[in-house]
PDB file of C-alpha atoms in Angstrom:
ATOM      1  CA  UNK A   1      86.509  54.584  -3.340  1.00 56.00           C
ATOM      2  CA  UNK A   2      86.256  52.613  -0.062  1.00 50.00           C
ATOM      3  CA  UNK A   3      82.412  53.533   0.216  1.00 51.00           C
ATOM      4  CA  UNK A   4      82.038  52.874  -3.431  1.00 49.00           C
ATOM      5  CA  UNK A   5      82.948  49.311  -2.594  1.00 50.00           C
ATOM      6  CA  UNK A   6      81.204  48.829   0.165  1.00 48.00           C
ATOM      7  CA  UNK A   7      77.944  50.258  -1.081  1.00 49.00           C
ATOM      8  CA  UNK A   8      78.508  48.143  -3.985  1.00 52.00           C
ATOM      9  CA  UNK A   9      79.016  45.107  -1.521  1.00 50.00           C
ATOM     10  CA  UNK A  10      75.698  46.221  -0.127  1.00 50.00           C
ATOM     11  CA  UNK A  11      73.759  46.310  -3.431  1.00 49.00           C
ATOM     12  CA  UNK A  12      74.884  42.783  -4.568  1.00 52.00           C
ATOM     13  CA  UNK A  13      73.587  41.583  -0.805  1.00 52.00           C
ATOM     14  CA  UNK A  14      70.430  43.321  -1.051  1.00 55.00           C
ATOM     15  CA  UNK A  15      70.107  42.183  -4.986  1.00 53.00           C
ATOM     16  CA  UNK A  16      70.576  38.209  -3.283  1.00 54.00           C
ATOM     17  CA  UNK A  17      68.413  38.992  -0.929  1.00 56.00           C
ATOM     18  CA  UNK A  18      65.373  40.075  -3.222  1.00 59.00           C
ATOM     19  CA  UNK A  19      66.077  37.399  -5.462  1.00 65.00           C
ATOM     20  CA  UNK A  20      65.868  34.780  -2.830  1.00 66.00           C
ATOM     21  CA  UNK A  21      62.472  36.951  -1.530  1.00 68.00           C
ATOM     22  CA  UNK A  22      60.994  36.495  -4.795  1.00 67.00           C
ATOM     23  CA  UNK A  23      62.144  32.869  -5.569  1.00 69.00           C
ATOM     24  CA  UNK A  24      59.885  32.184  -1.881  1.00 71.00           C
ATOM     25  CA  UNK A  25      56.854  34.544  -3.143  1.00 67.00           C
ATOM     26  CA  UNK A  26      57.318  32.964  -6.344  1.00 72.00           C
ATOM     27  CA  UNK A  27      57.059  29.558  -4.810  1.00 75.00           C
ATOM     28  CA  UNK A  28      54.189  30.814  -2.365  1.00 76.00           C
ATOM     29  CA  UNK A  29      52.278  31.806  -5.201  1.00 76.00           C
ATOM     30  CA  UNK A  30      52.792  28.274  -7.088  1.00 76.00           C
ATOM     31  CA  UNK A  31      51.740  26.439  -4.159  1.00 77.00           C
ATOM     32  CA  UNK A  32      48.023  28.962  -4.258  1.00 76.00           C
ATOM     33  CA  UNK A  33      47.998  28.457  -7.622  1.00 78.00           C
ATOM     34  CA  UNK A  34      47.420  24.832  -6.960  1.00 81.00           C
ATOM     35  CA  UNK A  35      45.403  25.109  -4.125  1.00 80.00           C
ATOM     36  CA  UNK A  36      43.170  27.328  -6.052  1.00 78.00           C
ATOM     37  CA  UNK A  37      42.913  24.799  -8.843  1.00 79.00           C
ATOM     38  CA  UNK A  38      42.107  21.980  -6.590  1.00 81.00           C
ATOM     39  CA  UNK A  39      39.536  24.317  -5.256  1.00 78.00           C
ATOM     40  CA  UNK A  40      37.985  24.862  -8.598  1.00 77.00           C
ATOM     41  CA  UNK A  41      38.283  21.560  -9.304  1.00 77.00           C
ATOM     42  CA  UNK A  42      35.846  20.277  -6.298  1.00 79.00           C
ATOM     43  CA  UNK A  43      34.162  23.348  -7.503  1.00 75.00           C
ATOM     44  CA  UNK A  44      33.437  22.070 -11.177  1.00 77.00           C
ATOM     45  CA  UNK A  45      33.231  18.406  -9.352  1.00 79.00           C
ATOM     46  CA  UNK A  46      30.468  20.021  -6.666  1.00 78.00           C
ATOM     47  CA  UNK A  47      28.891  21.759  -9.702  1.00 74.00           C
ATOM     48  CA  UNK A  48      28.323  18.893 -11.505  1.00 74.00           C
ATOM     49  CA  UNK A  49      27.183  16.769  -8.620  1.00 75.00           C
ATOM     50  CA  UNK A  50      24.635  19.792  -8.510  1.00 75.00           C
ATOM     51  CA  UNK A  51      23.281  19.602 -11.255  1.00 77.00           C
ATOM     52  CA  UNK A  52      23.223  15.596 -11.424  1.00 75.00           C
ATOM     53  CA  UNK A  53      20.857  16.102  -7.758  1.00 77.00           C
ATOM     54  CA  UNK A  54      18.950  18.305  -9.506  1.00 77.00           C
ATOM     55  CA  UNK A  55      18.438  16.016 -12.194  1.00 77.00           C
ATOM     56  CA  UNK A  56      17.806  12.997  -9.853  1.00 77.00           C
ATOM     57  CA  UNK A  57      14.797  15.701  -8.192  1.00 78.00           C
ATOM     58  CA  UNK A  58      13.368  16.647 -11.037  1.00 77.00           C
ATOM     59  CA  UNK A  59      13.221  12.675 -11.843  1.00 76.00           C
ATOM     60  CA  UNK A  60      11.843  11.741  -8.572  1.00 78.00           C
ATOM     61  CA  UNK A  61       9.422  14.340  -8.967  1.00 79.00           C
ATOM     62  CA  UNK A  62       8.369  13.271 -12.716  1.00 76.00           C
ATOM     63  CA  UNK A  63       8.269   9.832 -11.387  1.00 74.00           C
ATOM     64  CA  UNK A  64       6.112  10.603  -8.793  1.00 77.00           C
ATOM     65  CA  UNK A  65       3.704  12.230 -10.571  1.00 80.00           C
ATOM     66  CA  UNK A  66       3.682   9.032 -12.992  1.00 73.00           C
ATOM     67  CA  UNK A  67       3.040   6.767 -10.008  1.00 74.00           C
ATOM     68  CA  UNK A  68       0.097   9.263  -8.773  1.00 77.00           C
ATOM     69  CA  UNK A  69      -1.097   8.994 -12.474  1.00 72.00           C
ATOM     70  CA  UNK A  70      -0.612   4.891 -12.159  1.00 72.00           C
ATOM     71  CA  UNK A  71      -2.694   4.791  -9.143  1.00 71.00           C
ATOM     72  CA  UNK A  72      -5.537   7.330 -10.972  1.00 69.00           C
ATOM     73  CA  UNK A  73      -5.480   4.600 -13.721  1.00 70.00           C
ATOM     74  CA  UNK A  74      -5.817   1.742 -11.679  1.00 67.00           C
ATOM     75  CA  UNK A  75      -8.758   3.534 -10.073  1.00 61.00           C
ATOM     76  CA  UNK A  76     -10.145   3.814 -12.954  1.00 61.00           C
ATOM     77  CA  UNK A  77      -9.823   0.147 -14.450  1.00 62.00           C
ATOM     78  CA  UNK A  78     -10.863  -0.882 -10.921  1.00 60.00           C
ATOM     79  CA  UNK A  79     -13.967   0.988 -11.172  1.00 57.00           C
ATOM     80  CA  UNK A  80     -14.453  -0.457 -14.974  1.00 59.00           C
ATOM     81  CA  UNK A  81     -13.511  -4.053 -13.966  1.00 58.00           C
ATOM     82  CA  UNK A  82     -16.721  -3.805 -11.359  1.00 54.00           C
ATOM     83  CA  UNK A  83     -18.700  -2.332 -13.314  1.00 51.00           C
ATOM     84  CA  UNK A  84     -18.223  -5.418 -16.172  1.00 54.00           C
ATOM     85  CA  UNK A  85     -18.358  -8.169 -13.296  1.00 50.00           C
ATOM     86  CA  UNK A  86     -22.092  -6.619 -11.624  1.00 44.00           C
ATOM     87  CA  UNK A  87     -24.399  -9.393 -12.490  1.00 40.00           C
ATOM     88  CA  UNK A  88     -27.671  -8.521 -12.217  1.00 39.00           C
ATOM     89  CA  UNK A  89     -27.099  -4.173 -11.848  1.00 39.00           C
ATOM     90  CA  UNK A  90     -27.558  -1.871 -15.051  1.00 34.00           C
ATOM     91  CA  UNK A  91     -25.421   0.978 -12.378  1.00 44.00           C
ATOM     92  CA  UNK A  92     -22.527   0.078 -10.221  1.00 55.00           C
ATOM     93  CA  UNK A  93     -21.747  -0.753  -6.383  1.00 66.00           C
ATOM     94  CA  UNK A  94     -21.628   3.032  -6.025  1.00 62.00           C
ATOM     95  CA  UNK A  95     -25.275   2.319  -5.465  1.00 66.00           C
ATOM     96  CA  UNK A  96     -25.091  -0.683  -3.093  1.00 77.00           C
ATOM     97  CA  UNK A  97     -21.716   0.056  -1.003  1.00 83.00           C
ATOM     98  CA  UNK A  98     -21.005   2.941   1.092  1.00 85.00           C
ATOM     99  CA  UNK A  99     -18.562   5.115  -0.475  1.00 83.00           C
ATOM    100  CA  UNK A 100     -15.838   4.234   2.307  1.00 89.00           C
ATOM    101  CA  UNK A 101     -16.138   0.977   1.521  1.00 87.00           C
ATOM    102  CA  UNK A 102     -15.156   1.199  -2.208  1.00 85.00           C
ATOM    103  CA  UNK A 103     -12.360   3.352  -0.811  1.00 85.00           C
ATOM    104  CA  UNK A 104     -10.610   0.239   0.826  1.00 88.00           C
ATOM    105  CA  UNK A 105     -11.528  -2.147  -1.843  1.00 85.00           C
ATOM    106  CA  UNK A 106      -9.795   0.428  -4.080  1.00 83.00           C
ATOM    107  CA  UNK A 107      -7.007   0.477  -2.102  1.00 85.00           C
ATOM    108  CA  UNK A 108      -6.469  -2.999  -1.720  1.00 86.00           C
ATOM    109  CA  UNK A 109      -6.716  -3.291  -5.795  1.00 81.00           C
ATOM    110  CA  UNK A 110      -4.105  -5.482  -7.010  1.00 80.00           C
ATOM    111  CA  UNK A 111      -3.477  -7.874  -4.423  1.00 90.00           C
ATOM    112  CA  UNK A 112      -7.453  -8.330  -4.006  1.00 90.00           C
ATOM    113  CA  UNK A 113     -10.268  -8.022  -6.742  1.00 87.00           C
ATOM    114  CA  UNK A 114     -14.433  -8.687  -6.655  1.00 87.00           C
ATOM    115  CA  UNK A 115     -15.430 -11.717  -7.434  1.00 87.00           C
ATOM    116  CA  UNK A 116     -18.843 -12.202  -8.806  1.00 85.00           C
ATOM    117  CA  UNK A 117     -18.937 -16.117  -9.453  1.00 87.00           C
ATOM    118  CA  UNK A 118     -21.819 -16.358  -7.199  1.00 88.00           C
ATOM    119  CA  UNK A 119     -24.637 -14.079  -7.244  1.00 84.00           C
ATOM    120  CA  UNK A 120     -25.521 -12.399  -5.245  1.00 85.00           C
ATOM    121  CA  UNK A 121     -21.855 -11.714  -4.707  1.00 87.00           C
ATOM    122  CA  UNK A 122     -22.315  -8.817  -2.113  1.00 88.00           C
ATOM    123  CA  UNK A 123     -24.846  -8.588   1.244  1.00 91.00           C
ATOM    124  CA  UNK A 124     -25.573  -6.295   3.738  1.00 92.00           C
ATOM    125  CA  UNK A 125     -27.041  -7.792   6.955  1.00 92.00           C
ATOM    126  CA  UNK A 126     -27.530  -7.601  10.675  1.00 92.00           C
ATOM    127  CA  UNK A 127     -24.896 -10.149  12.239  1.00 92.00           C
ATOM    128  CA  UNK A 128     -24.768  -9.228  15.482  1.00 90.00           C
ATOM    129  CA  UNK A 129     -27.133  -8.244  18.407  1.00 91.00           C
ATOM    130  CA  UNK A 130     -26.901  -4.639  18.040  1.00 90.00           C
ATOM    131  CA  UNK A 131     -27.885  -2.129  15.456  1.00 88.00           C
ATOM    132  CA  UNK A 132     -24.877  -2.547  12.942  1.00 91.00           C
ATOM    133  CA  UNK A 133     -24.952  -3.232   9.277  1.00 93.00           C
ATOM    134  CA  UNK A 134     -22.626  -5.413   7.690  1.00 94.00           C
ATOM    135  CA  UNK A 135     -21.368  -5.791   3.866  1.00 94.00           C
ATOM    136  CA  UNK A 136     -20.158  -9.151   2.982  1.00 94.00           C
ATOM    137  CA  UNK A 137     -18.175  -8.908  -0.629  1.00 93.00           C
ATOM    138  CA  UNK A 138     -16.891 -12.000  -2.477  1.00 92.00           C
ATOM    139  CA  UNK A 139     -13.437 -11.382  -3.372  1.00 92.00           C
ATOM    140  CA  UNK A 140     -10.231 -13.010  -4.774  1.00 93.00           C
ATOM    141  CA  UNK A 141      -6.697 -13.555  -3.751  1.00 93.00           C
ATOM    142  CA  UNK A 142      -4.797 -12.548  -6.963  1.00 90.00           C
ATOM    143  CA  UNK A 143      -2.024 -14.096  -6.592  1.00 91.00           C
ATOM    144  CA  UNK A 144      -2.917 -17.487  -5.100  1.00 93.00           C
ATOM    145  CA  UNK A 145      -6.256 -17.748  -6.813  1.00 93.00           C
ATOM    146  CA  UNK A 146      -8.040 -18.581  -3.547  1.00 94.00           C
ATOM    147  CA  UNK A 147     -11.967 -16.966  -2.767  1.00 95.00           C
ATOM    148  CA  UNK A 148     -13.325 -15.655  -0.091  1.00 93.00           C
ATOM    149  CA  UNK A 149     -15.012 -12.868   1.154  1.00 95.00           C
ATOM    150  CA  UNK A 150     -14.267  -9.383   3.005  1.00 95.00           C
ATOM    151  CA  UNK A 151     -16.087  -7.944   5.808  1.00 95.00           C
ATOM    152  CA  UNK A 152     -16.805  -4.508   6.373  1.00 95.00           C
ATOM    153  CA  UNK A 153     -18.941  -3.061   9.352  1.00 92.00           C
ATOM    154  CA  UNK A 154     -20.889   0.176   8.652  1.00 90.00           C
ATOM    155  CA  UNK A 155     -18.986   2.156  11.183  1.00 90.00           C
ATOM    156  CA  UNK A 156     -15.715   1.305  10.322  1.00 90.00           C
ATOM    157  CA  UNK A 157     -15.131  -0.043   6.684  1.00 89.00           C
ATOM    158  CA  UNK A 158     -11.312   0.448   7.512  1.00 90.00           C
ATOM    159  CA  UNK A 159     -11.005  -2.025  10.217  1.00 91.00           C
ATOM    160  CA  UNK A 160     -12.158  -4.874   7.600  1.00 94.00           C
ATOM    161  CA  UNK A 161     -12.000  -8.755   8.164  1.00 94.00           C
ATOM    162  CA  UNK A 162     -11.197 -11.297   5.148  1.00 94.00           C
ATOM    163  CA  UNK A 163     -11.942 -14.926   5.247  1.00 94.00           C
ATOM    164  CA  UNK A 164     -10.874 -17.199   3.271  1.00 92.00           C
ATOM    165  CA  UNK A 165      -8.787 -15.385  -0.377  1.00 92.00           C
ATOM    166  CA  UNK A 166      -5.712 -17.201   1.831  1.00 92.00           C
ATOM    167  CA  UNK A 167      -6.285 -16.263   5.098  1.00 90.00           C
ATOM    168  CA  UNK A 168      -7.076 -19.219   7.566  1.00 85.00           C
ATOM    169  CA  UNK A 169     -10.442 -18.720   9.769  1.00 83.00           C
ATOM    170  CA  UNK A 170     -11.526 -20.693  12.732  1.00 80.00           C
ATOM    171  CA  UNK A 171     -10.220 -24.137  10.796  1.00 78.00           C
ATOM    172  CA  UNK A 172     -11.880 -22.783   7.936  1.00 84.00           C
ATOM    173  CA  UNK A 173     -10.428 -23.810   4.724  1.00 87.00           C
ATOM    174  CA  UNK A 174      -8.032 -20.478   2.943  1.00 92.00           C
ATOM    175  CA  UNK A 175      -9.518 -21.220   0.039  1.00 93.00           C
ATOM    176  CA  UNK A 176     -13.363 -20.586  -0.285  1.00 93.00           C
ATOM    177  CA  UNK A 177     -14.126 -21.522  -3.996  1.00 92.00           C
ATOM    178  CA  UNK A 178     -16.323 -24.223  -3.408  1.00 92.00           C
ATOM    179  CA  UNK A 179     -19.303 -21.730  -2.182  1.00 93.00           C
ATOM    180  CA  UNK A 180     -21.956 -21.688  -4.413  1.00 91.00           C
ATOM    181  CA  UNK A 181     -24.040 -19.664  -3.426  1.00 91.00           C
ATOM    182  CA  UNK A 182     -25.021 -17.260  -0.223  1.00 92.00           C
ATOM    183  CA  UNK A 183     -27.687 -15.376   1.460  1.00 93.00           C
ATOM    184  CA  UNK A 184     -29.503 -13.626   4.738  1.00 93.00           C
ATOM    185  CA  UNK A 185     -31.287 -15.553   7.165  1.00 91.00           C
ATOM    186  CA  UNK A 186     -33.278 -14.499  10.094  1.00 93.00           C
ATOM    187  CA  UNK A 187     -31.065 -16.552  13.017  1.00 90.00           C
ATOM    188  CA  UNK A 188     -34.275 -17.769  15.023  1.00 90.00           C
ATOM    189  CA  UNK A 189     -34.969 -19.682  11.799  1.00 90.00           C
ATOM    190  CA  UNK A 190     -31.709 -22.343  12.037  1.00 88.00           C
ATOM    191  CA  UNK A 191     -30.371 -23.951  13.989  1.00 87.00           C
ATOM    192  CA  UNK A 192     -25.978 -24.409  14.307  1.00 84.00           C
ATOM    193  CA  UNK A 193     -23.795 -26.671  15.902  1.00 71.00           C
ATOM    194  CA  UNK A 194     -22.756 -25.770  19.564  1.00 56.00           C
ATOM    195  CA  UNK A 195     -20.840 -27.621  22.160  1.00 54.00           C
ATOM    196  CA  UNK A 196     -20.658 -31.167  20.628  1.00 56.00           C
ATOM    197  CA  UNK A 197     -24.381 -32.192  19.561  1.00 57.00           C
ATOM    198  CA  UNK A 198     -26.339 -29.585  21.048  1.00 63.00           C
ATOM    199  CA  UNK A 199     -28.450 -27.289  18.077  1.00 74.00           C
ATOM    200  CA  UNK A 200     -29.121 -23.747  19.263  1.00 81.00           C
ATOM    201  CA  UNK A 201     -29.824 -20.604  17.658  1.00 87.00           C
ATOM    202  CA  UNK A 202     -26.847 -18.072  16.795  1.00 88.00           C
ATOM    203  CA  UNK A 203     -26.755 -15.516  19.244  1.00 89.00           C
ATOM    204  CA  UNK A 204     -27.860 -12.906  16.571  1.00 92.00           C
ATOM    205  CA  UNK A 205     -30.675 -11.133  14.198  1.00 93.00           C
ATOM    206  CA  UNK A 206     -29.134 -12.365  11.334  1.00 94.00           C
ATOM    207  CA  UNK A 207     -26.481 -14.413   9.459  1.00 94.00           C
ATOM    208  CA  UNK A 208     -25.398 -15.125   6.260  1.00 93.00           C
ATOM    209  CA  UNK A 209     -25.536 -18.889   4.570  1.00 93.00           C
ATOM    210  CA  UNK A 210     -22.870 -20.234   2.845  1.00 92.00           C
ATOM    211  CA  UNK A 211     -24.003 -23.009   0.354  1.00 92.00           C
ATOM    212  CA  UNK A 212     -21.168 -25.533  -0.575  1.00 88.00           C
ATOM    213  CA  UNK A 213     -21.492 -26.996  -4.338  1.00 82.00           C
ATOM    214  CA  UNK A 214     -21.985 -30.300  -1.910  1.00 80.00           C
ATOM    215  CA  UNK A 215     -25.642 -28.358  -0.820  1.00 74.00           C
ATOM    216  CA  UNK A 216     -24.036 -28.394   2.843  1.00 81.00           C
ATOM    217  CA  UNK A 217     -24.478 -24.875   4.673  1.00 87.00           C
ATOM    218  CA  UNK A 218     -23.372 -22.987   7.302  1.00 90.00           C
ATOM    219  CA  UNK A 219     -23.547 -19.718   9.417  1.00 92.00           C
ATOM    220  CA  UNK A 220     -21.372 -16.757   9.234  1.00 93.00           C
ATOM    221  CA  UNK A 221     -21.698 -14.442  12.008  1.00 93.00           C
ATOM    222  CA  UNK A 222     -20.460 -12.069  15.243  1.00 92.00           C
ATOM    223  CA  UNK A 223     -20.993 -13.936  18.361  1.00 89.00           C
ATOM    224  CA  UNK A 224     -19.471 -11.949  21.689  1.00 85.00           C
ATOM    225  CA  UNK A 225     -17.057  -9.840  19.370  1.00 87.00           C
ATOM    226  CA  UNK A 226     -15.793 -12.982  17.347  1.00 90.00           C
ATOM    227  CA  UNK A 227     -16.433 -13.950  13.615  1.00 92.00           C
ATOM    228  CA  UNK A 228     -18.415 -17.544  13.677  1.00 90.00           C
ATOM    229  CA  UNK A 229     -18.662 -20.341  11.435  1.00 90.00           C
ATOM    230  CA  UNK A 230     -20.987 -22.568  11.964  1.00 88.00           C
ATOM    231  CA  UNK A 231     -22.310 -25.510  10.277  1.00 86.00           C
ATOM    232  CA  UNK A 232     -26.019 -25.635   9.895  1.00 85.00           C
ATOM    233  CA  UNK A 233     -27.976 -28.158  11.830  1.00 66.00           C
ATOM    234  CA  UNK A 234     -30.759 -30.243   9.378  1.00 53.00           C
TER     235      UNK A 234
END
């Protein structure tokens, strides 16, 4: 009877001590219970944040293909709008200007646009001493309104120069609207303005006259690596 009392003393202690063993599993297993559905959670969170950036990149990448199909377009009005403005062409300046160059005046579409108010609105001459050819292009400043013209030389239409269109030249007025008219001339037959009174010839084969609405002219040309503008003598 003794050992039946002490074994049942045992059994009650051991009984305690599983209960209390499972009460702390049971507990352990609540608290991974909610650690695994905070972790599913972030997971649905993460999933959806997923699919949101794919989304987002399949946007972008819609959108970019409308911007590529923007700048086709505008190409193609560009290359309509020139072809209504040639004055004096049945073709377009495809025929006249080096390919390169209606590159860059393609890519300067929209803040820039030819101008033909004056005609001929486009030259190609010999302003400087050497063998380069130069394209002279009447142009507008969009946004201001202001005229001038862009500069291209033959071996490097990228590296163009714009006077006037609202750019400031040599004291040169940013707006160029009141030429009326332009065209090559063979420099040993003017005469410019140099150093105070003095009349010389411009230290080049040719230039290109710019005729105000006023009938005064003057001399666009390179001198020693520097654009010139220079008032013709009488």
């Amino acid at each position: 009877m003794k050992y039946f009392y002490l074994l049942s003393f045992a059994l009650i202690i051991s009984c305690n001590n599983n209960e209390k063993e499972i009460g702390e599993y049971k507990a352990q297993i609540a608290v991974l219970e909610t650690k695994n559905k905070k972790l599913n959670d972030e997971l649905k969170t993460q999933n959806s944040e997923l699919e949101h950036l794919e989304k987002w990149v399949a946007i972008q990448q819609e959108n970019d293909i409308l911007k590529q199909g923007v700048k086709d377009l505008e190409g193609k009005i560009f290359n309509h709008k020139i072809n209504e403005e040639l004055i004096g062409f049945e073709s377009n300046l495809g025929y006249f200007l080096p390919s390169e160059i209606l590159s860059v005046l393609k890519s300067i579409f929209g803040e820039y646009k030819v101008e033909p108010d004056i005609n001929p609105f486009f030259l190609k001459a010999s302003l400087s001493t050497d063998d380069t050819f130069f394209y002279v292009v009447r142009i507008e400043h969009i946004s201001s309104g202001k005229k001038g013209f862009i500069v291209f030389k033959d071996y490097a239409p990228d590296r163009y120069f714009i006077m006037g269109a609202g750019q400031p030249f040599n004291g040169v007025d940013e707006d160029l609207s009141y030429i009326g008219a332009c065209y090559i001339e063979k420099a040993s037959d003017i005469t410019v303005g140099y150093e105070g009174d003095s009349e010389v010839h411009p230290n080049t084969k040719e230039v290109v006259v710019l005729v105000t609405k006023e009938s005064a002219s003057a001399a666009f040309y390179l001198d020693e690596g520097e654009y010139k503008w220079k008032w013709i003598g009488d």
